[in-house]
C-alpha angles and dihedrals in degrees: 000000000000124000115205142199103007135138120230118223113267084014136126108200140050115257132197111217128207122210125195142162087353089303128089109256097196149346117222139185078195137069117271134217116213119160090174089060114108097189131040108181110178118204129220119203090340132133127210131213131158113286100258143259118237101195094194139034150138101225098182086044101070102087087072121092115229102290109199132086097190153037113273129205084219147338103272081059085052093044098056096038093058095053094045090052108030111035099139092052096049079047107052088047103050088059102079112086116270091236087064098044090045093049091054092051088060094052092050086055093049092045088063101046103265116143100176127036130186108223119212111199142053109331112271098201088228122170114245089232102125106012137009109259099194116206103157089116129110087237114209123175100218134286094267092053109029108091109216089017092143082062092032096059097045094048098145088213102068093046089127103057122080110253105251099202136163107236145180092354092166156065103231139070102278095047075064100032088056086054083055091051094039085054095046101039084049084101092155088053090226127163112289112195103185125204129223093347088192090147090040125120123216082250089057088044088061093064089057128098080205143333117241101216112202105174113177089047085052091054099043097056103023108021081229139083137205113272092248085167090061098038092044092075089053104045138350132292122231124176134243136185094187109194141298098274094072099025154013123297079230114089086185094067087054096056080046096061092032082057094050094047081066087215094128127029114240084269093057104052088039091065092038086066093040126005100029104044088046092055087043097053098033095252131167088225153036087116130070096229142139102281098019131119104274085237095155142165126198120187145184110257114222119238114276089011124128135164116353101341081070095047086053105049093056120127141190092265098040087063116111107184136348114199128205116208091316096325128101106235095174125007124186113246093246080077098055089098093059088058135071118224106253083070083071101058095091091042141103127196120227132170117232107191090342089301115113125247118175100210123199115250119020104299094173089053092051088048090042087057103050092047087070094060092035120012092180089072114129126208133201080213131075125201096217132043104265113240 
């Protein structure tokens, strides 16, 4: 498979990408030929960047709307507050069975352009097929909700395996004081990976392997978020969406609102969403590069837009085709001539924002079959091209 005609991001210059056996082949300025080749799909006005690394999700947890009416000092106060108020809608969700949340999850993720997601949570057992769901993690709530934590995190038999953990989700002395704890109880000195570190000091930073910065999920519960500008320095910056329940479906949004805090430059978002969180995580990925999975993204630039400013205002629907390990997992409808129609027959065809995806595996009947157990339930997606 060969992809022409398409600008990398931060790049002056065009490039044409093989694709063969699930890895990119080459990267060329020149026209290749190529006669094995089954699919030949040729770009206009379009850059290109590797499909992106969500370093830390709930994927059973996005059919729930956003659940909190004010700022926390930290999430146990959150916690507690959310089942106290809102008991029926934890409920009614809940309901519907976790294959079919966790399936949706999946499908947000590859509607934004994420290829691979790191799941926190009990292991889901999901095929790789359209995205990568990534559980080779020793997942640990945090240090407030995981019962045992202390014997959990020293299991000598997952030496091995990076520590996944909630921590410093606050504003207040004991979100810092249980980073302390967390630090001191690591006896094993394995690798800790912390999410959200809102709480956490540049002496804390230098004990991580790497710090997981969701945002949007940090300023809806606490009006805070963590000083990327000041860990960075100390360890590296990887990028989460969390749930629903704390944030938009759009991981978009969320780059939206990291780029305006100003905590970390355009570079530095942009790794922490690709080269960084694969080397973290010990991925085959994160670069476009000879040897590499072909995990790839190619979307529409908008008119006047060059270099990161137009990374950065992408959106869903501007998104022209998202490639898993060699394989197209969504394409925009614009592409459909550049197909034959055989290509179709695993496909299903959704609106974002009335424009048209074809999505790899049957999304409406996904959304059709949570809407039995929940018929509240409401999608980024429609069935049908708005008027």
């Amino acid at each position: 498979m060969t992809l022409n005609n398409v600008l990398p991001v931060g790049g002056d210059e065009q490039v044409n990408i093989l694709i063969n056996n699930g890895k990119v082949a080459d990267v060329s300025s020149t026209e290749m030929v190529d006669t094995v080749a089954s699919l030949k799909l040729t770009f206009e006005r379009a850059m290109v960047f590797p499909g992106l690394i969500n370093s830390h999700d709930h994927l059973d947890f996005n059919l729930f709307p956003q659940l909190g009416t004010i700022t926390y000092n930290n999430y146990t106060e959150w916690g507690k507050h959310i089942h106290e108020k809102y008991k029926a809608e934890i409920a009614a969700v809940l309901k519907i069975p976790v294959t079919l949340r966790a399936q949706w999850g999946v499908y947000k993720n590859l509607l934004a352009g994420v290829t691979t997601v790191i799941n926190h949570g009990e292991k889901l057992g999901i095929a790789d097929d359209i995205i990568t769901v990534f559980e080779e993690t020793h997942c640990l709530h945090s240090v407030q909700f995981e019962k045992g934590w202390r014997l959990k995190l020293n299991n000598p038999f997952k030496k091995a395996l990076p520590v996944n953990i909630h921590t410093g989700e606050g504003n207040d002395w004991l979100s810092c004081h249980e980073i302390d704890r967390l630090i001191k109880w690591n006896l094993l000195r394995k690798r800790l990976i912390g999410v959200h570190a809102v709480a956490m000091t540049e002496h804390q930073a230098k004990k991580f392997d790497a710090i997981v910065w969701c945002p949007e999920s940090n300023y809806f519960l606490l009006n805070k978020t963590a000083r990327v500008d000041i860990l960075r320095q100390h360890t590296p910056m990887l990028f989460g969406t969390d749930s629903t329940l704390t944030g938009d479906w759009n991981m978009w949004n969320h780059l939206h609102i990291a780029r305006e805090s100003r905590l970390l430059n355009d570079e530095e978002i942009y790794r922490s969403l690709t080269v960084s969180a694969a080397k973290t995580w010990q991925l085959n990925s994160g670069e476009i590069l000879p040897g590499k999975d072909a995990d790839i993204v190619v979307a529409r630039v908008k008119e006047g837009l060059t270099g990161f400013n137009a990374f950065f205002a992408t959106q869903p629907d501007d998104l022209l085709l998202v490639m898993h390990k060699g394989k197209i997992s969504m394409f925009d409808e614009s592409l459909l001539k550049q197909f034959d129609e055989t290509a179709l027959k695993n496909f299903s065809k959704i609106y974002i924002h009335g424009v048209g995806k074809y999505v790899k595996g049957n999304l409406p009947q996904l959304i059709e079959n949570i809407i039995r157990y929940y018929p509240e339930a409401k999608f980024p997606v429609s069935l049908t091209k708005s008027v």
